Amino acid sequence: MKTLVVLPTFNEIANITKMLVALRRVIPEASILVVDDGSPDGTAEAAEVAAAELGNISVLRRQSKSGLGSAYRAGFSWGLERNFDTFVEIDCDFSHDPEDLPAMLSLAGKSEVVIGSRYVPGGSIPSWSRSRLLLSRGGNKYASAMLRLKVLDSTAGFRVYSKGALEKIDYSTVRADGYGFQIEMTYRARQGGASIVEHPIAFRDRTEGESKMSRAIVLEALGMVTKWGIQRVFSLPRRSHKG
Ligand SMILES: Nc1nc2c(ncn2[C@@H]2O[C@H](COP(=O)(O)OP(=O)(O)O)[C@@H](O)[C@H]2O)c(=O)[nH]1
Ligand SMILES: [Mg+2]
């Protein structure tokens, strides 16, 4: 397995060095690509310093903030051009614990998509309020029902994809951002027949830096799920006609 961790960053100066050190310690054989969108706080520069010290880390510096989905698409393309066959998605804020990665990478040998899931038995979000949990769980249930995802945590951003899964997904044409990006990737993986497994994780709120997710990103995801769900329902008879 030739593994690339794709680490998108925007203003993660308080986390970037710690995260790179943690990733190197937990999965020493993996290469890391930081995809930074011109963070004004010096995240890319700090990543370059850590890269010189730790080795096997590259920094893709983009000019302006273009969204999480765009950062992952650029990272996947970068890795496929360099013959990586396994791709990790992880936030830079320690919401996703790098310590979960050895288990997730071992599952990646058997399954084309591994999702670090808060909603399978054993998964948890210790610090969320009831209302926030209800919103996230409700959103996930809605997406799963509308799109027949058979995935309990389709908005999760902690994942491992095989090269084959990215090909089936045709990731470069995925357009959504944020949560919508994760749902669209899951939907396409299902439609493409990729195998998907959920691995329980404990999701922790970030303690340093600020979240970049916005109400607009939540609404984008909601609108897309509704649109695709309706399209899916109406295209069912056509598909069954073809046989
Ligand atoms: N390159 C890049 N990274 C981003 C962008 N938006 C968010 N990120 C990074 O993507 C990860 C997830 O974003 P975060 O703000 O933690 O979202 P949340 O976990 O939903 O609150 C973090 O590592 C962010 O620094 C963006 O526009 N470009
Ligand atoms: Mg986060």
PDB file of C-alpha atoms and ligand atoms in Angstrom:
ATOM      1  CA  MET A   1       0.000   0.000   0.000  1.00  0.00           C
ATOM      2  CA  LYS A   2       1.413   3.392  -1.017  1.00  0.00           C
ATOM      3  CA  THR A   3      -0.474   5.806   1.221  1.00  0.00           C
ATOM      4  CA  LEU A   4      -0.932   9.563   0.903  1.00  0.00           C
ATOM      5  CA  VAL A   5      -2.532  11.580   3.697  1.00  0.00           C
ATOM      6  CA  VAL A   6      -4.237  14.628   2.159  1.00  0.00           C
ATOM      7  CA  LEU A   7      -4.436  17.349   4.802  1.00  0.00           C
ATOM      8  CA  PRO A   8      -6.404  20.446   3.772  1.00  0.00           C
ATOM      9  CA  THR A   9      -5.612  23.529   5.823  1.00  0.00           C
ATOM     10  CA  PHE A  10      -6.898  27.042   6.233  1.00  0.00           C
ATOM     11  CA  ASN A  11      -5.597  29.002   9.217  1.00  0.00           C
ATOM     12  CA  GLU A  12      -4.440  25.985  11.223  1.00  0.00           C
ATOM     13  CA  ILE A  13      -1.246  27.530  12.639  1.00  0.00           C
ATOM     14  CA  ALA A  14      -2.093  26.252  16.135  1.00  0.00           C
ATOM     15  CA  ASN A  15      -2.517  22.666  14.894  1.00  0.00           C
ATOM     16  CA  ILE A  16      -0.404  22.048  11.785  1.00  0.00           C
ATOM     17  CA  THR A  17       2.958  21.155  13.338  1.00  0.00           C
ATOM     18  CA  LYS A  18       1.392  18.960  16.039  1.00  0.00           C
ATOM     19  CA  MET A  19      -0.716  17.188  13.423  1.00  0.00           C
ATOM     20  CA  LEU A  20       2.223  16.477  11.113  1.00  0.00           C
ATOM     21  CA  VAL A  21       4.278  15.124  14.041  1.00  0.00           C
ATOM     22  CA  ALA A  22       1.348  12.945  15.182  1.00  0.00           C
ATOM     23  CA  LEU A  23       0.747  11.547  11.697  1.00  0.00           C
ATOM     24  CA  ARG A  24       4.422  10.718  11.256  1.00  0.00           C
ATOM     25  CA  ARG A  25       4.518   8.965  14.625  1.00  0.00           C
ATOM     26  CA  VAL A  26       1.343   6.920  14.114  1.00  0.00           C
ATOM     27  CA  ILE A  27       1.750   6.002  10.433  1.00  0.00           C
ATOM     28  CA  PRO A  28       5.458   6.545   9.722  1.00  0.00           C
ATOM     29  CA  GLU A  29       5.394   4.969   6.284  1.00  0.00           C
ATOM     30  CA  ALA A  30       2.693   7.274   4.851  1.00  0.00           C
ATOM     31  CA  SER A  31       3.490  10.347   2.744  1.00  0.00           C
ATOM     32  CA  ILE A  32       1.653  13.568   3.586  1.00  0.00           C
ATOM     33  CA  LEU A  33       0.386  16.346   1.336  1.00  0.00           C
ATOM     34  CA  VAL A  34      -0.710  19.585   2.993  1.00  0.00           C
ATOM     35  CA  VAL A  35      -3.117  21.512   0.734  1.00  0.00           C
ATOM     36  CA  ASP A  36      -3.112  25.089   1.990  1.00  0.00           C
ATOM     37  CA  ASP A  37      -5.259  27.842   0.507  1.00  0.00           C
ATOM     38  CA  GLY A  38      -3.083  30.876   1.212  1.00  0.00           C
ATOM     39  CA  SER A  39      -3.714  30.867   4.977  1.00  0.00           C
ATOM     40  CA  PRO A  40      -2.843  34.365   6.218  1.00  0.00           C
ATOM     41  CA  ASP A  41      -1.699  32.952   9.575  1.00  0.00           C
ATOM     42  CA  GLY A  42       1.414  31.248   8.136  1.00  0.00           C
ATOM     43  CA  THR A  43       0.152  27.644   8.140  1.00  0.00           C
ATOM     44  CA  ALA A  44       1.944  26.819   4.856  1.00  0.00           C
ATOM     45  CA  GLU A  45       5.257  28.214   6.102  1.00  0.00           C
ATOM     46  CA  ALA A  46       4.977  26.201   9.328  1.00  0.00           C
ATOM     47  CA  ALA A  47       4.167  23.096   7.265  1.00  0.00           C
ATOM     48  CA  GLU A  48       7.286  23.688   5.157  1.00  0.00           C
ATOM     49  CA  VAL A  49       9.446  23.940   8.276  1.00  0.00           C
ATOM     50  CA  ALA A  50       7.988  20.674   9.607  1.00  0.00           C
ATOM     51  CA  ALA A  51       8.428  19.081   6.160  1.00  0.00           C
ATOM     52  CA  ALA A  52      12.155  19.936   6.154  1.00  0.00           C
ATOM     53  CA  GLU A  53      12.508  18.366   9.597  1.00  0.00           C
ATOM     54  CA  LEU A  54      10.332  15.276   9.205  1.00  0.00           C
ATOM     55  CA  GLY A  55      10.741  14.484   5.482  1.00  0.00           C
ATOM     56  CA  ASN A  56       8.214  12.873   3.114  1.00  0.00           C
ATOM     57  CA  ILE A  57       5.815  15.815   3.476  1.00  0.00           C
ATOM     58  CA  SER A  58       4.857  18.082   0.553  1.00  0.00           C
ATOM     59  CA  VAL A  59       3.006  21.370   0.677  1.00  0.00           C
ATOM     60  CA  LEU A  60       0.673  22.348  -2.146  1.00  0.00           C
ATOM     61  CA  ARG A  61       0.235  26.097  -1.871  1.00  0.00           C
ATOM     62  CA  ARG A  62      -2.842  27.515  -3.543  1.00  0.00           C
ATOM     63  CA  GLN A  63      -3.578  31.196  -3.861  1.00  0.00           C
ATOM     64  CA  SER A  64      -6.973  31.626  -2.277  1.00  0.00           C
ATOM     65  CA  LYS A  65      -9.569  29.823  -0.167  1.00  0.00           C
ATOM     66  CA  SER A  66     -11.425  27.527  -2.556  1.00  0.00           C
ATOM     67  CA  GLY A  67     -13.199  25.126  -0.213  1.00  0.00           C
ATOM     68  CA  LEU A  68     -12.643  21.692   1.256  1.00  0.00           C
ATOM     69  CA  GLY A  69     -13.903  19.760  -1.774  1.00  0.00           C
ATOM     70  CA  SER A  70     -11.611  21.627  -4.134  1.00  0.00           C
ATOM     71  CA  ALA A  71      -8.638  21.056  -1.794  1.00  0.00           C
ATOM     72  CA  TYR A  72      -9.303  17.290  -1.716  1.00  0.00           C
ATOM     73  CA  ARG A  73      -9.752  17.094  -5.485  1.00  0.00           C
ATOM     74  CA  ALA A  74      -6.385  18.823  -5.962  1.00  0.00           C
ATOM     75  CA  GLY A  75      -4.786  16.501  -3.392  1.00  0.00           C
ATOM     76  CA  PHE A  76      -6.177  13.326  -4.979  1.00  0.00           C
ATOM     77  CA  SER A  77      -4.975  14.415  -8.445  1.00  0.00           C
ATOM     78  CA  TRP A  78      -1.529  15.205  -7.046  1.00  0.00           C
ATOM     79  CA  GLY A  79      -1.325  11.737  -5.467  1.00  0.00           C
ATOM     80  CA  LEU A  80      -2.676   9.780  -8.437  1.00  0.00           C
ATOM     81  CA  GLU A  81      -0.079  11.447 -10.679  1.00  0.00           C
ATOM     82  CA  ARG A  82       2.551  10.117  -8.278  1.00  0.00           C
ATOM     83  CA  ASN A  83       1.187   6.573  -8.153  1.00  0.00           C
ATOM     84  CA  PHE A  84      -0.280   6.565  -4.661  1.00  0.00           C
ATOM     85  CA  ASP A  85      -2.948   3.873  -4.262  1.00  0.00           C
ATOM     86  CA  THR A  86      -4.462   4.744  -0.854  1.00  0.00           C
ATOM     87  CA  PHE A  87      -5.715   8.185   0.200  1.00  0.00           C
ATOM     88  CA  VAL A  88      -6.508   9.437   3.692  1.00  0.00           C
ATOM     89  CA  GLU A  89      -8.871  12.354   4.373  1.00  0.00           C
ATOM     90  CA  ILE A  90      -8.472  13.963   7.787  1.00  0.00           C
ATOM     91  CA  ASP A  91      -9.127  17.392   9.369  1.00  0.00           C
ATOM     92  CA  CYS A  92      -6.145  19.284  10.758  1.00  0.00           C
ATOM     93  CA  ASP A  93      -7.950  20.185  14.002  1.00  0.00           C
ATOM     94  CA  PHE A  94      -7.680  16.866  15.933  1.00  0.00           C
ATOM     95  CA  SER A  95     -11.435  16.259  15.671  1.00  0.00           C
ATOM     96  CA  HIS A  96     -10.207  13.113  13.947  1.00  0.00           C
ATOM     97  CA  ASP A  97      -7.687  11.209  16.048  1.00  0.00           C
ATOM     98  CA  PRO A  98      -4.666  10.069  13.999  1.00  0.00           C
ATOM     99  CA  GLU A  99      -4.488   7.086  16.388  1.00  0.00           C
ATOM    100  CA  ASP A 100      -7.500   5.611  14.566  1.00  0.00           C
ATOM    101  CA  LEU A 101      -5.587   5.434  11.289  1.00  0.00           C
ATOM    102  CA  PRO A 102      -3.724   2.122  11.679  1.00  0.00           C
ATOM    103  CA  ALA A 103      -7.055   0.311  12.169  1.00  0.00           C
ATOM    104  CA  MET A 104      -8.688   2.223   9.296  1.00  0.00           C
ATOM    105  CA  LEU A 105      -5.748   1.519   6.974  1.00  0.00           C
ATOM    106  CA  SER A 106      -5.873  -2.155   7.808  1.00  0.00           C
ATOM    107  CA  LEU A 107      -9.584  -2.187   6.855  1.00  0.00           C
ATOM    108  CA  ALA A 108      -8.628  -0.422   3.613  1.00  0.00           C
ATOM    109  CA  GLY A 109      -6.986  -3.665   2.515  1.00  0.00           C
ATOM    110  CA  LYS A 110     -10.475  -5.237   2.388  1.00  0.00           C
ATOM    111  CA  SER A 111     -12.768  -2.340   1.586  1.00  0.00           C
ATOM    112  CA  GLU A 112     -12.440   0.399  -1.046  1.00  0.00           C
ATOM    113  CA  VAL A 113     -13.886   3.129   1.176  1.00  0.00           C
ATOM    114  CA  VAL A 114     -13.396   3.264   4.962  1.00  0.00           C
ATOM    115  CA  ILE A 115     -15.388   5.879   6.866  1.00  0.00           C
ATOM    116  CA  GLY A 116     -14.413   6.944  10.385  1.00  0.00           C
ATOM    117  CA  SER A 117     -17.977   6.919  11.670  1.00  0.00           C
ATOM    118  CA  ARG A 118     -19.590   8.591  14.681  1.00  0.00           C
ATOM    119  CA  TYR A 119     -22.877   6.745  14.303  1.00  0.00           C
ATOM    120  CA  VAL A 120     -22.026   3.061  14.133  1.00  0.00           C
ATOM    121  CA  PRO A 121     -21.996   1.153  17.443  1.00  0.00           C
ATOM    122  CA  GLY A 122     -18.846   2.154  19.314  1.00  0.00           C
ATOM    123  CA  GLY A 123     -18.659   5.575  17.651  1.00  0.00           C
ATOM    124  CA  SER A 124     -19.317   8.722  19.672  1.00  0.00           C
ATOM    125  CA  ILE A 125     -19.243  12.506  19.963  1.00  0.00           C
ATOM    126  CA  PRO A 126     -18.623  13.021  23.672  1.00  0.00           C
ATOM    127  CA  SER A 127     -18.938  16.821  23.746  1.00  0.00           C
ATOM    128  CA  TRP A 128     -21.937  17.657  21.559  1.00  0.00           C
ATOM    129  CA  SER A 129     -25.177  19.014  22.921  1.00  0.00           C
ATOM    130  CA  ARG A 130     -28.404  17.103  22.336  1.00  0.00           C
ATOM    131  CA  SER A 131     -29.609  19.638  19.763  1.00  0.00           C
ATOM    132  CA  ARG A 132     -26.401  19.532  17.735  1.00  0.00           C
ATOM    133  CA  LEU A 133     -26.420  15.738  17.815  1.00  0.00           C
ATOM    134  CA  LEU A 134     -30.023  15.658  16.664  1.00  0.00           C
ATOM    135  CA  LEU A 135     -29.268  17.996  13.760  1.00  0.00           C
ATOM    136  CA  SER A 136     -26.270  15.971  12.600  1.00  0.00           C
ATOM    137  CA  ARG A 137     -27.983  12.594  13.071  1.00  0.00           C
ATOM    138  CA  GLY A 138     -31.145  13.885  11.435  1.00  0.00           C
ATOM    139  CA  GLY A 139     -29.190  15.221   8.450  1.00  0.00           C
ATOM    140  CA  ASN A 140     -27.415  11.916   8.087  1.00  0.00           C
ATOM    141  CA  LYS A 141     -30.641   9.926   8.277  1.00  0.00           C
ATOM    142  CA  TYR A 142     -32.225  12.185   5.665  1.00  0.00           C
ATOM    143  CA  ALA A 143     -29.257  11.831   3.271  1.00  0.00           C
ATOM    144  CA  SER A 144     -29.131   8.083   3.789  1.00  0.00           C
ATOM    145  CA  ALA A 145     -32.855   7.650   3.127  1.00  0.00           C
ATOM    146  CA  MET A 146     -33.014  10.015   0.129  1.00  0.00           C
ATOM    147  CA  LEU A 147     -29.969   8.502  -1.567  1.00  0.00           C
ATOM    148  CA  ARG A 148     -30.115   4.916  -0.244  1.00  0.00           C
ATOM    149  CA  LEU A 149     -26.560   5.277   0.998  1.00  0.00           C
ATOM    150  CA  LYS A 150     -26.683   2.508   3.619  1.00  0.00           C
ATOM    151  CA  VAL A 151     -24.137   4.567   5.527  1.00  0.00           C
ATOM    152  CA  LEU A 152     -24.810   5.945   9.021  1.00  0.00           C
ATOM    153  CA  ASP A 153     -22.285   8.805   8.848  1.00  0.00           C
ATOM    154  CA  SER A 154     -22.115  10.098   5.289  1.00  0.00           C
ATOM    155  CA  THR A 155     -21.031  13.617   6.306  1.00  0.00           C
ATOM    156  CA  ALA A 156     -17.920  12.284   8.052  1.00  0.00           C
ATOM    157  CA  GLY A 157     -14.666  13.800   6.853  1.00  0.00           C
ATOM    158  CA  PHE A 158     -12.337  11.101   8.224  1.00  0.00           C
ATOM    159  CA  ARG A 159     -11.868   8.503   5.500  1.00  0.00           C
ATOM    160  CA  VAL A 160      -9.639   6.207   3.502  1.00  0.00           C
ATOM    161  CA  TYR A 161     -10.203   5.777  -0.243  1.00  0.00           C
ATOM    162  CA  SER A 162      -8.517   3.298  -2.552  1.00  0.00           C
ATOM    163  CA  LYS A 163      -7.390   4.490  -5.959  1.00  0.00           C
ATOM    164  CA  GLY A 164     -10.069   2.229  -7.454  1.00  0.00           C
ATOM    165  CA  ALA A 165     -12.758   3.935  -5.393  1.00  0.00           C
ATOM    166  CA  LEU A 166     -11.646   7.384  -6.562  1.00  0.00           C
ATOM    167  CA  GLU A 167     -11.863   6.158 -10.149  1.00  0.00           C
ATOM    168  CA  LYS A 168     -15.365   4.747  -9.624  1.00  0.00           C
ATOM    169  CA  ILE A 169     -16.410   8.005  -7.969  1.00  0.00           C
ATOM    170  CA  ASP A 170     -14.927  10.106 -10.801  1.00  0.00           C
ATOM    171  CA  TYR A 171     -13.932  12.499  -8.016  1.00  0.00           C
ATOM    172  CA  SER A 172     -12.712  15.279 -10.298  1.00  0.00           C
ATOM    173  CA  THR A 173     -16.292  16.012 -11.390  1.00  0.00           C
ATOM    174  CA  VAL A 174     -17.663  16.155  -7.816  1.00  0.00           C
ATOM    175  CA  ARG A 175     -18.851  19.723  -7.346  1.00  0.00           C
ATOM    176  CA  ALA A 176     -20.148  20.015  -3.779  1.00  0.00           C
ATOM    177  CA  ASP A 177     -18.159  21.494  -0.925  1.00  0.00           C
ATOM    178  CA  GLY A 178     -17.970  20.746   2.795  1.00  0.00           C
ATOM    179  CA  TYR A 179     -20.574  18.236   4.036  1.00  0.00           C
ATOM    180  CA  GLY A 180     -22.063  18.070   0.548  1.00  0.00           C
ATOM    181  CA  PHE A 181     -18.695  16.948  -0.775  1.00  0.00           C
ATOM    182  CA  GLN A 182     -18.582  14.032   1.677  1.00  0.00           C
ATOM    183  CA  ILE A 183     -22.170  13.026   0.883  1.00  0.00           C
ATOM    184  CA  GLU A 184     -21.608  13.276  -2.888  1.00  0.00           C
ATOM    185  CA  MET A 185     -18.456  11.144  -2.627  1.00  0.00           C
ATOM    186  CA  THR A 186     -20.416   8.531  -0.635  1.00  0.00           C
ATOM    187  CA  TYR A 187     -23.341   8.585  -3.091  1.00  0.00           C
ATOM    188  CA  ARG A 188     -21.082   8.121  -6.073  1.00  0.00           C
ATOM    189  CA  ALA A 189     -19.119   5.372  -4.332  1.00  0.00           C
ATOM    190  CA  ARG A 190     -22.423   3.518  -3.773  1.00  0.00           C
ATOM    191  CA  GLN A 191     -23.602   4.102  -7.336  1.00  0.00           C
ATOM    192  CA  GLY A 192     -20.222   2.956  -8.670  1.00  0.00           C
ATOM    193  CA  GLY A 193     -20.432  -0.269  -6.634  1.00  0.00           C
ATOM    194  CA  ALA A 194     -17.433   0.440  -4.401  1.00  0.00           C
ATOM    195  CA  SER A 195     -17.294  -1.477  -1.115  1.00  0.00           C
ATOM    196  CA  ILE A 196     -17.815   0.777   1.921  1.00  0.00           C
ATOM    197  CA  VAL A 197     -17.198   0.013   5.583  1.00  0.00           C
ATOM    198  CA  GLU A 198     -17.721   2.231   8.649  1.00  0.00           C
ATOM    199  CA  HIS A 199     -15.210   2.103  11.483  1.00  0.00           C
ATOM    200  CA  PRO A 200     -16.291   3.571  14.857  1.00  0.00           C
ATOM    201  CA  ILE A 201     -14.459   6.692  16.010  1.00  0.00           C
ATOM    202  CA  ALA A 202     -14.803   9.190  18.843  1.00  0.00           C
ATOM    203  CA  PHE A 203     -15.160  12.640  17.277  1.00  0.00           C
ATOM    204  CA  ARG A 204     -13.755  15.506  19.360  1.00  0.00           C
ATOM    205  CA  ASP A 205     -14.490  19.199  18.963  1.00  0.00           C
ATOM    206  CA  ARG A 206     -11.518  21.268  17.928  1.00  0.00           C
ATOM    207  CA  THR A 207      -9.774  23.049  20.813  1.00  0.00           C
ATOM    208  CA  GLU A 208      -7.509  25.315  18.677  1.00  0.00           C
ATOM    209  CA  GLY A 209      -8.405  27.559  15.732  1.00  0.00           C
ATOM    210  CA  GLU A 210     -11.828  28.103  14.205  1.00  0.00           C
ATOM    211  CA  SER A 211     -14.229  25.987  12.179  1.00  0.00           C
ATOM    212  CA  LYS A 212     -14.651  27.061   8.553  1.00  0.00           C
ATOM    213  CA  MET A 213     -17.997  25.363   8.111  1.00  0.00           C
ATOM    214  CA  SER A 214     -20.894  27.743   7.634  1.00  0.00           C
ATOM    215  CA  ARG A 215     -24.658  27.761   7.434  1.00  0.00           C
ATOM    216  CA  ALA A 216     -24.268  28.123   3.638  1.00  0.00           C
ATOM    217  CA  ILE A 217     -22.381  24.810   3.497  1.00  0.00           C
ATOM    218  CA  VAL A 218     -25.092  23.032   5.503  1.00  0.00           C
ATOM    219  CA  LEU A 219     -27.794  24.472   3.248  1.00  0.00           C
ATOM    220  CA  GLU A 220     -25.834  23.501   0.125  1.00  0.00           C
ATOM    221  CA  ALA A 221     -25.702  19.899   1.370  1.00  0.00           C
ATOM    222  CA  LEU A 222     -29.406  19.875   2.233  1.00  0.00           C
ATOM    223  CA  GLY A 223     -30.381  21.284  -1.174  1.00  0.00           C
ATOM    224  CA  MET A 224     -28.217  18.813  -3.049  1.00  0.00           C
ATOM    225  CA  VAL A 225     -29.464  15.768  -1.162  1.00  0.00           C
ATOM    226  CA  THR A 226     -33.051  16.819  -1.854  1.00  0.00           C
ATOM    227  CA  LYS A 227     -32.341  17.396  -5.555  1.00  0.00           C
ATOM    228  CA  TRP A 228     -30.429  14.140  -6.039  1.00  0.00           C
ATOM    229  CA  GLY A 229     -33.023  12.219  -4.041  1.00  0.00           C
ATOM    230  CA  ILE A 230     -35.815  13.464  -6.292  1.00  0.00           C
ATOM    231  CA  GLN A 231     -33.735  12.725  -9.400  1.00  0.00           C
ATOM    232  CA  ARG A 232     -33.002   9.258  -8.081  1.00  0.00           C
ATOM    233  CA  VAL A 233     -36.657   8.470  -7.472  1.00  0.00           C
ATOM    234  CA  PHE A 234     -37.728   9.693 -10.907  1.00  0.00           C
ATOM    235  CA  SER A 235     -34.936   7.909 -12.767  1.00  0.00           C
ATOM    236  CA  LEU A 236     -35.724   4.531 -11.154  1.00  0.00           C
ATOM    237  CA  PRO A 237     -38.317   3.418 -13.749  1.00  0.00           C
ATOM    238  CA  ARG A 238     -36.006   4.422 -16.584  1.00  0.00           C
ATOM    239  CA  ARG A 239     -33.161   2.398 -15.139  1.00  0.00           C
ATOM    240  CA  SER A 240     -35.323  -0.694 -14.655  1.00  0.00           C
ATOM    241  CA  HIS A 241     -36.555  -0.370 -18.280  1.00  0.00           C
ATOM    242  CA  LYS A 242     -33.005  -0.784 -19.552  1.00  0.00           C
ATOM    243  CA  GLY A 243     -32.915  -3.989 -17.682  1.00  0.00           C
TER     244      GLY A 243
HETATM  245  N1  LIG B   1      -7.281  24.098   1.794  1.00  0.00           N
HETATM  246  C1  LIG B   1      -8.442  24.364   2.426  1.00  0.00           C
HETATM  247  N2  LIG B   1      -8.699  23.779   3.616  1.00  0.00           N
HETATM  248  C2  LIG B   1      -9.877  24.062   4.230  1.00  0.00           C
HETATM  249  C3  LIG B   1     -10.845  24.935   3.679  1.00  0.00           C
HETATM  250  N3  LIG B   1     -11.917  24.992   4.528  1.00  0.00           N
HETATM  251  C4  LIG B   1     -11.611  24.194   5.574  1.00  0.00           C
HETATM  252  N4  LIG B   1     -10.384  23.636   5.400  1.00  0.00           N
HETATM  253  C5  LIG B   1      -9.698  22.665   6.265  1.00  0.00           C
HETATM  254  O1  LIG B   1     -10.489  21.498   6.235  1.00  0.00           O
HETATM  255  C6  LIG B   1     -10.560  20.864   7.502  1.00  0.00           C
HETATM  256  C7  LIG B   1     -12.030  20.814   7.972  1.00  0.00           C
HETATM  257  O2  LIG B   1     -12.506  22.117   8.214  1.00  0.00           O
HETATM  258  P1  LIG B   1     -13.127  22.537   9.621  1.00  0.00           P
HETATM  259  O3  LIG B   1     -13.141  24.007   9.668  1.00  0.00           O
HETATM  260  O4  LIG B   1     -12.419  21.819  10.713  1.00  0.00           O
HETATM  261  O5  LIG B   1     -14.592  22.017   9.470  1.00  0.00           O
HETATM  262  P2  LIG B   1     -15.517  21.327  10.589  1.00  0.00           P
HETATM  263  O6  LIG B   1     -14.735  20.185  11.127  1.00  0.00           O
HETATM  264  O7  LIG B   1     -16.747  20.899   9.865  1.00  0.00           O
HETATM  265  O8  LIG B   1     -15.743  22.393  11.607  1.00  0.00           O
HETATM  266  C8  LIG B   1      -9.639  21.673   8.402  1.00  0.00           C
HETATM  267  O9  LIG B   1      -8.356  21.082   8.383  1.00  0.00           O
HETATM  268  C9  LIG B   1      -9.609  23.043   7.725  1.00  0.00           C
HETATM  269  O10 LIG B   1      -8.443  23.771   7.992  1.00  0.00           O
HETATM  270  C10 LIG B   1     -10.541  25.551   2.416  1.00  0.00           C
HETATM  271  O11 LIG B   1     -11.299  26.333   1.845  1.00  0.00           O
HETATM  272  N5  LIG B   1      -9.335  25.212   1.839  1.00  0.00           N
HETATM  273 MG    MG B   2     -12.960  20.089  11.841  1.00  0.00          MG
END
